[in-house]
GROMACS .gro file of N, CA and C in nm:
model
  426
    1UNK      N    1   0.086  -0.117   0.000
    1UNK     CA    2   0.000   0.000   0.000
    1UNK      C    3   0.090   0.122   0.000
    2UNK      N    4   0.020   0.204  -0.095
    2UNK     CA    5   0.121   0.323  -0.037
    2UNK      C    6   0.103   0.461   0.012
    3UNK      N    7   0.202   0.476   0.068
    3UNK     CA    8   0.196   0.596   0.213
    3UNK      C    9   0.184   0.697   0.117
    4UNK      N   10   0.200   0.802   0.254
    4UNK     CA   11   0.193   0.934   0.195
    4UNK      C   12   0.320   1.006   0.145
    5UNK      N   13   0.441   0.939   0.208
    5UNK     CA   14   0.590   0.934   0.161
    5UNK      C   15   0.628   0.917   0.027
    6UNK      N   16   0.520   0.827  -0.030
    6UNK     CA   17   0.580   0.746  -0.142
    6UNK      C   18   0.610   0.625  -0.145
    7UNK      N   19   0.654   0.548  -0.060
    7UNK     CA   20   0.704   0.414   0.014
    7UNK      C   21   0.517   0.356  -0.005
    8UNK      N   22   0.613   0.206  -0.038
    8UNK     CA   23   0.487   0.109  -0.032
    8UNK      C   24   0.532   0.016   0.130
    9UNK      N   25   0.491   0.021   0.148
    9UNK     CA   26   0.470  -0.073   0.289
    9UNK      C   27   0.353  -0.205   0.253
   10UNK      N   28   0.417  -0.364   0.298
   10UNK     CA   29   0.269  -0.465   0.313
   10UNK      C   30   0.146  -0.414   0.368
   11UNK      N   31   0.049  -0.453   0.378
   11UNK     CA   32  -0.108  -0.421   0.401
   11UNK      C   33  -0.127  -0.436   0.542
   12UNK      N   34  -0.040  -0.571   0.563
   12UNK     CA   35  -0.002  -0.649   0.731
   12UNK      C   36   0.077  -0.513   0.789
   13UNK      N   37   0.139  -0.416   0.736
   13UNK     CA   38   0.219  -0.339   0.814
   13UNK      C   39   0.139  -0.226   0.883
   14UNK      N   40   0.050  -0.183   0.825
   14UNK     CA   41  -0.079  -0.058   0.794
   14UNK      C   42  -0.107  -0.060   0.982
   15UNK      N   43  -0.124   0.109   1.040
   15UNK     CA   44  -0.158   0.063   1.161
   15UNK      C   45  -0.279   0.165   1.165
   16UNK      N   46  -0.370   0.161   1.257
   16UNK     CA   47  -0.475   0.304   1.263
   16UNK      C   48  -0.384   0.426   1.217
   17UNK      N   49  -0.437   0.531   1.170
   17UNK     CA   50  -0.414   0.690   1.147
   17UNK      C   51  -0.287   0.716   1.058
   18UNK      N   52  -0.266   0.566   1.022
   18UNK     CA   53  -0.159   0.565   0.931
   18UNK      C   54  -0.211   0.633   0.801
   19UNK      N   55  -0.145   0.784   0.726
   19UNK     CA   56  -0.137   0.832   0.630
   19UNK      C   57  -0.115   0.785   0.457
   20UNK      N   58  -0.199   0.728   0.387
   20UNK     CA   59  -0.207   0.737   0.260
   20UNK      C   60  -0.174   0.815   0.146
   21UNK      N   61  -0.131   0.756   0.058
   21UNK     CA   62  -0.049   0.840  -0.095
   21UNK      C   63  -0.185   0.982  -0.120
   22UNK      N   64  -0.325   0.919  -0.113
   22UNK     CA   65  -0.403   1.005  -0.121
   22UNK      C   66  -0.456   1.141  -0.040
   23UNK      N   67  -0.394   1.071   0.101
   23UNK     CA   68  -0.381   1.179   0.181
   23UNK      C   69  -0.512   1.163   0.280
   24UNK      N   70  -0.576   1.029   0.265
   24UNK     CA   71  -0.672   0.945   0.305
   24UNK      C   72  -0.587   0.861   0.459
   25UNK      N   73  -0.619   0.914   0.568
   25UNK     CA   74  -0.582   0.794   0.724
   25UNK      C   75  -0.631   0.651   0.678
   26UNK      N   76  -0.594   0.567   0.759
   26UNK     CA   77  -0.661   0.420   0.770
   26UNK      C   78  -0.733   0.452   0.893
   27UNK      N   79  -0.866   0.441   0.840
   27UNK     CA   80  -0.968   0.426   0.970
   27UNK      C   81  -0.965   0.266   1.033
   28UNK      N   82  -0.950   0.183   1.008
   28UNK     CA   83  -0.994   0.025   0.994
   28UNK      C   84  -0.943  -0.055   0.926
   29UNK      N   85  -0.882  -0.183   1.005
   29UNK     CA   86  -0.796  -0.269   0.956
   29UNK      C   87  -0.877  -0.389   0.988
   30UNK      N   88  -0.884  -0.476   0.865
   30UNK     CA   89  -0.949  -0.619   0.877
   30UNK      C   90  -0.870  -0.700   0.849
   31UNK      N   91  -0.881  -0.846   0.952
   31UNK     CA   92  -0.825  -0.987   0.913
   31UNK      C   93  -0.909  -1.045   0.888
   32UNK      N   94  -0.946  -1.117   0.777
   32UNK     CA   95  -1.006  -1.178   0.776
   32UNK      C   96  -1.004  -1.355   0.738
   33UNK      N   97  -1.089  -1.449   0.746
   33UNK     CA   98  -1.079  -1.590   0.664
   33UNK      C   99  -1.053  -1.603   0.569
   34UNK      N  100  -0.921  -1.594   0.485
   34UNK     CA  101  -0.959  -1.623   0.338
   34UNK      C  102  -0.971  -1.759   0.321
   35UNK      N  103  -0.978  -1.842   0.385
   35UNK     CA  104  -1.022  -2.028   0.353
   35UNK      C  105  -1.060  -2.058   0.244
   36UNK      N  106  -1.195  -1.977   0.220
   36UNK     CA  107  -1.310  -1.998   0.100
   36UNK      C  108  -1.279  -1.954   0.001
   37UNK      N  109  -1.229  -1.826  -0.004
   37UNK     CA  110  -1.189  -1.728  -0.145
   37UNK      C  111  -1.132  -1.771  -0.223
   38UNK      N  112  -1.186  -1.742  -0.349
   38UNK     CA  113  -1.127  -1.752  -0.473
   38UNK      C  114  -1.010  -1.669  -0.489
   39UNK      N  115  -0.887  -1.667  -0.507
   39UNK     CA  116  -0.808  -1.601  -0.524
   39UNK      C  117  -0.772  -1.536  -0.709
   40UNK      N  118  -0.746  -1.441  -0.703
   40UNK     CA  119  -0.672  -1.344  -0.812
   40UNK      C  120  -0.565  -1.313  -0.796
   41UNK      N  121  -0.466  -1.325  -0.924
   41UNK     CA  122  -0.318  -1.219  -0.902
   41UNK      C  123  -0.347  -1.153  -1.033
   42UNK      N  124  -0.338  -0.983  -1.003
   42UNK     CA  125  -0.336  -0.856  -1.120
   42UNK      C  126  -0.194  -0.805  -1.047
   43UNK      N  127  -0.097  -0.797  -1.170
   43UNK     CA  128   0.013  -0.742  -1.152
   43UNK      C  129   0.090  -0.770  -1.066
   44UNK      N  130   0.118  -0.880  -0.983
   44UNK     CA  131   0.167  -0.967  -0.877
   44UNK      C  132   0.089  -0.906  -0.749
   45UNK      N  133  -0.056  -0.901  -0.743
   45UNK     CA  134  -0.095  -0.846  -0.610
   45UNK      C  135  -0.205  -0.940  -0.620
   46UNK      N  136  -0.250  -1.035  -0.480
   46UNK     CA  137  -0.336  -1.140  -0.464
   46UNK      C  138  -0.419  -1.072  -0.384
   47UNK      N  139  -0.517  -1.127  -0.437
   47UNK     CA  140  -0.687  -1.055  -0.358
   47UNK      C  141  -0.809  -1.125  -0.416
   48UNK      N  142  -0.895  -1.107  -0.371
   48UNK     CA  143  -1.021  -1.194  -0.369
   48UNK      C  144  -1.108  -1.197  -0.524
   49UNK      N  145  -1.123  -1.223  -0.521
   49UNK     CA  146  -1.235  -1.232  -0.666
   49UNK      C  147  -1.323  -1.117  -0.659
   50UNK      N  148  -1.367  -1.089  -0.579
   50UNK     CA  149  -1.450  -0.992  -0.535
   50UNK      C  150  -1.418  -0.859  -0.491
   51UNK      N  151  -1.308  -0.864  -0.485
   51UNK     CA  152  -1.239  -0.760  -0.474
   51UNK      C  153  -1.240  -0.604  -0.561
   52UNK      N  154  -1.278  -0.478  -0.532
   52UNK     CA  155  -1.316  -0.404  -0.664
   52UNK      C  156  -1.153  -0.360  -0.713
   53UNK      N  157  -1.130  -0.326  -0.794
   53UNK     CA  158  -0.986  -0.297  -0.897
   53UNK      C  159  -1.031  -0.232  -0.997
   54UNK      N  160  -0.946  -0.076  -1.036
   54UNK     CA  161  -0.928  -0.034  -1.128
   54UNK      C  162  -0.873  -0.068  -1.261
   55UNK      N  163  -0.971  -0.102  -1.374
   55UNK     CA  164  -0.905  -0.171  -1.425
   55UNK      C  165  -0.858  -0.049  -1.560
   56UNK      N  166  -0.713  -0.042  -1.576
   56UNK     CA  167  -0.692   0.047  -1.656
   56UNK      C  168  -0.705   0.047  -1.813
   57UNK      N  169  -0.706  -0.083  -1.846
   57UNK     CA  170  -0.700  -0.119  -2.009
   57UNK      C  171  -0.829  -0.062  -2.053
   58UNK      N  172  -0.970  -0.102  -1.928
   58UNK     CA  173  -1.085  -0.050  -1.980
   58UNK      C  174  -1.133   0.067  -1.917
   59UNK      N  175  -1.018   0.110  -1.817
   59UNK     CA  176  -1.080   0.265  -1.789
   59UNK      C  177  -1.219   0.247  -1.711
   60UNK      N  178  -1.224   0.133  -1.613
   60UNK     CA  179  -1.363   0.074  -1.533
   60UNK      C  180  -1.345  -0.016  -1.431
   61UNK      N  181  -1.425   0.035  -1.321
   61UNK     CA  182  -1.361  -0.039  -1.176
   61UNK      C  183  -1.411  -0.167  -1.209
   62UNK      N  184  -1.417  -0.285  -1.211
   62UNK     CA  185  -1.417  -0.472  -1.208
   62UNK      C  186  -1.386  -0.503  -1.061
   63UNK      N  187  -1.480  -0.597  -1.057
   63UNK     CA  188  -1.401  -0.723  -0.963
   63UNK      C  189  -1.297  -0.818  -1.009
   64UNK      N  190  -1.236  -0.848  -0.915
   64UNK     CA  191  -1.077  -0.883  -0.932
   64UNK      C  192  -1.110  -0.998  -1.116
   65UNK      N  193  -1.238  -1.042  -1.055
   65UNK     CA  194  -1.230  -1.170  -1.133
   65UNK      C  195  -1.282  -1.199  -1.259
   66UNK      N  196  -1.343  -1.044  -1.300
   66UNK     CA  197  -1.380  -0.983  -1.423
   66UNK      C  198  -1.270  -0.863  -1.483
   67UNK      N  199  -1.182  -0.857  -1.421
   67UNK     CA  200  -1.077  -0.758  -1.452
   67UNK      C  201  -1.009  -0.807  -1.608
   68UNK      N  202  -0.921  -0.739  -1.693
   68UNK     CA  203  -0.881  -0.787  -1.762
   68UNK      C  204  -0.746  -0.826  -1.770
   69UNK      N  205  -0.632  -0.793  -1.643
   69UNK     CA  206  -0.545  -0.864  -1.635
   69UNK      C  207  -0.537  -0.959  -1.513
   70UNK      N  208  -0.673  -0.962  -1.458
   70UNK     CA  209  -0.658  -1.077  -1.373
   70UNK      C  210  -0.630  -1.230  -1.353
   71UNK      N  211  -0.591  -1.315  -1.310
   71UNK     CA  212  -0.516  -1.460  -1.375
   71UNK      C  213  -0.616  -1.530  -1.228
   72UNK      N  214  -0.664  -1.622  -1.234
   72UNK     CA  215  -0.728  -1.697  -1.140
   72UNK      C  216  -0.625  -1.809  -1.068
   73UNK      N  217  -0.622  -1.813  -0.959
   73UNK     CA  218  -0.518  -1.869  -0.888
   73UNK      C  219  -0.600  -2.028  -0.845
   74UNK      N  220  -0.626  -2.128  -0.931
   74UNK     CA  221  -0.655  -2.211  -0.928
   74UNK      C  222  -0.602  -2.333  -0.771
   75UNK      N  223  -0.675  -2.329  -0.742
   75UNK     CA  224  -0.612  -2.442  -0.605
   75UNK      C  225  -0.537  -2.328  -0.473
   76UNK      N  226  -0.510  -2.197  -0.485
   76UNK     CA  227  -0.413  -2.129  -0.401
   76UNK      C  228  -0.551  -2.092  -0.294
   77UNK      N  229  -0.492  -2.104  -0.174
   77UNK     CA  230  -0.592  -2.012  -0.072
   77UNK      C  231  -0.489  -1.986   0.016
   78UNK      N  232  -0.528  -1.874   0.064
   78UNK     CA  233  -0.480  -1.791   0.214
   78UNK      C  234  -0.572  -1.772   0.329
   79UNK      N  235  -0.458  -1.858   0.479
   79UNK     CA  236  -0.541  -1.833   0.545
   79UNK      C  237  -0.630  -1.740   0.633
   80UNK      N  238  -0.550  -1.648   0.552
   80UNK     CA  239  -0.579  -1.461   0.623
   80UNK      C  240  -0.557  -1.356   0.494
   81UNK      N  241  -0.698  -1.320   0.471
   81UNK     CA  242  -0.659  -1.189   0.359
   81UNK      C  243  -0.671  -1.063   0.497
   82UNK      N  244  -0.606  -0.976   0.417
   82UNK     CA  245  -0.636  -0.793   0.442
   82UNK      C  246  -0.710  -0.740   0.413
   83UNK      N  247  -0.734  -0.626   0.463
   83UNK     CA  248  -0.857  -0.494   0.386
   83UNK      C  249  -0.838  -0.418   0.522
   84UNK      N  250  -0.863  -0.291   0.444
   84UNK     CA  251  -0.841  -0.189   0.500
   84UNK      C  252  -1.012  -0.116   0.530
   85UNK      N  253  -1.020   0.003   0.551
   85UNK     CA  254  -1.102   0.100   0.588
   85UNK      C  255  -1.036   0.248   0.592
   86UNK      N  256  -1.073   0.286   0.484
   86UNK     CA  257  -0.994   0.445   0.424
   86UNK      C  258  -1.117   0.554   0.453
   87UNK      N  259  -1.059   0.717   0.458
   87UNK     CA  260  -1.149   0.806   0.457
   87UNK      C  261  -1.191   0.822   0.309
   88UNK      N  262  -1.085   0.781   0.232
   88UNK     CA  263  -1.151   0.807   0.104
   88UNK      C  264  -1.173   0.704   0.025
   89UNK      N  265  -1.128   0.531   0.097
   89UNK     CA  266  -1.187   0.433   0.017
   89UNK      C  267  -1.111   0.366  -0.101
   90UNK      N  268  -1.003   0.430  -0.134
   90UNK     CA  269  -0.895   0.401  -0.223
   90UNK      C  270  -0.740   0.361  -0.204
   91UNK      N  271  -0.711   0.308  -0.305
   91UNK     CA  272  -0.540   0.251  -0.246
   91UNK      C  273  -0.495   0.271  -0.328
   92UNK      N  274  -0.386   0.264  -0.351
   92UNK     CA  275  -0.220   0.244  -0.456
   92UNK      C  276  -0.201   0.153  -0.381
   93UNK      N  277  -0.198  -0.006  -0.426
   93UNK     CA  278  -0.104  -0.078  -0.443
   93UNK      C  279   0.019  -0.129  -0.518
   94UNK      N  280   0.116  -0.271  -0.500
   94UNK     CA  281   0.224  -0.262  -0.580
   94UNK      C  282   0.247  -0.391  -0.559
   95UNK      N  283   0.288  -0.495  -0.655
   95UNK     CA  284   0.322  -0.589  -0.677
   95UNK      C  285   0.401  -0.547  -0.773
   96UNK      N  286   0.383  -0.599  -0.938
   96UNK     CA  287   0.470  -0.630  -1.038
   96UNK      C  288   0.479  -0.479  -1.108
   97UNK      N  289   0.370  -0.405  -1.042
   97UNK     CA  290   0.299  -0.255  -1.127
   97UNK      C  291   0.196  -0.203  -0.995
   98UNK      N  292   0.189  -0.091  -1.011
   98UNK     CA  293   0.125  -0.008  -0.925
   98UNK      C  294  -0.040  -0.013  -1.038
   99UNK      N  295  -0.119  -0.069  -0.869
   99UNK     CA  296  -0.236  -0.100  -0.903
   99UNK      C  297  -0.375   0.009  -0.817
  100UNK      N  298  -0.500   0.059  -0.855
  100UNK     CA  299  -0.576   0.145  -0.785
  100UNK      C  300  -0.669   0.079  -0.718
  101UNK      N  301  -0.713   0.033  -0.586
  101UNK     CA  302  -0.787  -0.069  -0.567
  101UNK      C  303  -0.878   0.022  -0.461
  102UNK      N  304  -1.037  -0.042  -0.402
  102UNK     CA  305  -1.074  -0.026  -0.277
  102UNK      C  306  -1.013  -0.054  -0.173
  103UNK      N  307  -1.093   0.046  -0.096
  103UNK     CA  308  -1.103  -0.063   0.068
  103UNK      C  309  -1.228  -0.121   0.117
  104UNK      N  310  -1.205  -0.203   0.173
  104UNK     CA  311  -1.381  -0.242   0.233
  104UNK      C  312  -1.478  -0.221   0.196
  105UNK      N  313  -1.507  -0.084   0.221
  105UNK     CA  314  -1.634   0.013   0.240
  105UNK      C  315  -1.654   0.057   0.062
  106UNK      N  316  -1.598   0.061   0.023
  106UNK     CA  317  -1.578   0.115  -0.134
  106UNK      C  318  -1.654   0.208  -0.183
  107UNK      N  319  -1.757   0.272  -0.083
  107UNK     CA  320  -1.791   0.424  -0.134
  107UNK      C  321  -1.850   0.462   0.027
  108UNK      N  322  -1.876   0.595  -0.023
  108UNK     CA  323  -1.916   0.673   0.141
  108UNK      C  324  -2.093   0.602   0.135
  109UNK      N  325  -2.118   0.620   0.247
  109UNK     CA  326  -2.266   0.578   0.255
  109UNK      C  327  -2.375   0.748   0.221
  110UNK      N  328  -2.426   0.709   0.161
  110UNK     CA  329  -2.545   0.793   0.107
  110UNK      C  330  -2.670   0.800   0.214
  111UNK      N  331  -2.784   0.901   0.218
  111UNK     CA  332  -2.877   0.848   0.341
  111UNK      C  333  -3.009   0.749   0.212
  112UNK      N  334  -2.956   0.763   0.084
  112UNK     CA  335  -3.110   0.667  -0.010
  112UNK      C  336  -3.006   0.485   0.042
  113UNK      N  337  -2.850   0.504   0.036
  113UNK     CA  338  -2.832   0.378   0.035
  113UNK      C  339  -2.846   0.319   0.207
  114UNK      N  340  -2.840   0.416   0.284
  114UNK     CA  341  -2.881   0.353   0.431
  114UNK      C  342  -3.004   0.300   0.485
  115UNK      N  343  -3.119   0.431   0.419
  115UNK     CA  344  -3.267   0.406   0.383
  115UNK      C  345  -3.318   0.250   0.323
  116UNK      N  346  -3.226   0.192   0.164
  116UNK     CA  347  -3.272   0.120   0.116
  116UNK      C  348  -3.231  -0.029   0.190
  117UNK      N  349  -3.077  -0.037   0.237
  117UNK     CA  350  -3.069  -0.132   0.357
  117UNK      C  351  -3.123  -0.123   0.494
  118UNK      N  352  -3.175  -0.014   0.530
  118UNK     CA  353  -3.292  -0.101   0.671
  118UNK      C  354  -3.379  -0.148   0.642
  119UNK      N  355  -3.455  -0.103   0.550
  119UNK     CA  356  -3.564  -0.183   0.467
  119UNK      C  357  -3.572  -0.304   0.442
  120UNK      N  358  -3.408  -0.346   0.373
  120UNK     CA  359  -3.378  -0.475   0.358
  120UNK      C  360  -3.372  -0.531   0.496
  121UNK      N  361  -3.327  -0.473   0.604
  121UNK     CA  362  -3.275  -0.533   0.695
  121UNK      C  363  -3.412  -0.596   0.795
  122UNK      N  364  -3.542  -0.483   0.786
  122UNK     CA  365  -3.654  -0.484   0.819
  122UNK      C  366  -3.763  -0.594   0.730
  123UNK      N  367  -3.675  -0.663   0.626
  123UNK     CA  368  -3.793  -0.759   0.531
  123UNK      C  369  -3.848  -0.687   0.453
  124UNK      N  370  -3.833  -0.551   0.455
  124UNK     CA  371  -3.913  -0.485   0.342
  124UNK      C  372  -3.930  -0.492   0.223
  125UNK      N  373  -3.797  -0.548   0.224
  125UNK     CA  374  -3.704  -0.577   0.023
  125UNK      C  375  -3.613  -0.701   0.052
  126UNK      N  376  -3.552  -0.742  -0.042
  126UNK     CA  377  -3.478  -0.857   0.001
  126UNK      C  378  -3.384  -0.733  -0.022
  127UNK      N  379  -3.255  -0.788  -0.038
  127UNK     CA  380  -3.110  -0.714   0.002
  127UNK      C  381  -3.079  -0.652  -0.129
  128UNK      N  382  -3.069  -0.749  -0.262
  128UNK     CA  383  -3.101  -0.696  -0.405
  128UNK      C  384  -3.167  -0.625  -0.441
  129UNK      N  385  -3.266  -0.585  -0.375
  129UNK     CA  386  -3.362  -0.486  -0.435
  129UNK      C  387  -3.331  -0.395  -0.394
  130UNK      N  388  -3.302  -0.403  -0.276
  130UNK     CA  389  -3.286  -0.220  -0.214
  130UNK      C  390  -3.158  -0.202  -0.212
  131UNK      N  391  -3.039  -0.289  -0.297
  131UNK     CA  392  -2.954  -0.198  -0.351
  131UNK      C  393  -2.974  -0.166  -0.475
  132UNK      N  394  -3.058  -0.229  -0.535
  132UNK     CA  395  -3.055  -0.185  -0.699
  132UNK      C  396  -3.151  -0.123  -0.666
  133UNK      N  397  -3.233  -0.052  -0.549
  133UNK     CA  398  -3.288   0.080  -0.545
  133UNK      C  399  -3.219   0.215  -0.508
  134UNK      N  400  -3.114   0.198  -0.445
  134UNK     CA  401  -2.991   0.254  -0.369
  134UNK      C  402  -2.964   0.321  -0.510
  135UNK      N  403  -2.873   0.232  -0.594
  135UNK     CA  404  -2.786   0.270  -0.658
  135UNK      C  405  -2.862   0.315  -0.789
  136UNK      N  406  -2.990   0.333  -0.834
  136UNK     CA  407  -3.070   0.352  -0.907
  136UNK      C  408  -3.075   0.551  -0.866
  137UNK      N  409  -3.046   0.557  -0.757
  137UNK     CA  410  -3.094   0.685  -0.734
  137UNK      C  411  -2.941   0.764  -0.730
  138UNK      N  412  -2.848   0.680  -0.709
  138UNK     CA  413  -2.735   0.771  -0.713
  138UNK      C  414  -2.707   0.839  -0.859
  139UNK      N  415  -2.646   0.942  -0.853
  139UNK     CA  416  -2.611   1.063  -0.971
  139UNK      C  417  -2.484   0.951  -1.044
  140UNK      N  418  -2.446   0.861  -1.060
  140UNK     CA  419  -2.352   0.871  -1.129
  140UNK      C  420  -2.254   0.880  -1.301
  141UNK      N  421  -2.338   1.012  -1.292
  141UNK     CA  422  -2.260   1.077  -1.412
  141UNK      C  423  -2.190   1.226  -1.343
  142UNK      N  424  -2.181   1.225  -1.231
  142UNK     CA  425  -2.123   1.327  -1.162
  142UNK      C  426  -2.157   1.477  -1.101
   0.00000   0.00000   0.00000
């Protein structure tokens, strides 16, 4: 990941209020199970299938496992992935090439997308619906 120095540091190194290239703190550091995960390597950097990634060839964020230089790591698992929790949700990573990835949270919360998950959370909607009601209402053309 990289600092605000310039220096890439491992993900394992990252501590609270630690400063980002973007100028983004680490709010939140996760360990998690990777047991189950499907693994990806883009540019020598391993992460989940699910994982969101900038993908530059198409100029469009992908999951790891729709990306277009992503390679599927057939049979590989780890028993502990990373993820972070950023103010602004973004990384510079670095393996083989400096890569643009999420964190966790991968956008700020909206009050239509908080609205449309209690709903879900209340039975109102199943979970699909009231994000594809969520994200139906967001502006994104800017």
């Amino acid at each position: 990941v990289q600092m605000l120095s310039g220096d890439f540091v491992s993900i394992e190194a990252l501590k609270l209020g630690d400063v980002l290239a973007d100028g983004g703190p680490v709010d939140g550091l996760l360990e998690v199970n990777g047991s189950a995960e499907d693994l990806y390597e883009i540019g020598g950097v391993v992460m989940s299938g699910t994982h969101a990634v900038f993908d530059a060839p198409q100029g469009l964020w992908k999951r790891a496992r729709h990306a277009s230089a992503g390679v599927f790591l057939r049979g590989r698992k780890e028993p502990v992935l990373w993820n972070t929790i950023t103010r602004t949700h973004r990384m510079r990573v670095k393996g083989d090439e400096a890569l643009l990835v999420t964190d966790y949270v991968e956008l700020d919360e909206t009050p239509e997308m908080l609205k449309a998950l209690t709903a879900a959370l209340n039975g109102q909607k199943s979970s699909n619906a009231a994000l594809l009601d969520a994200a139906s209402r967001l502006n994104l053309d800017g």
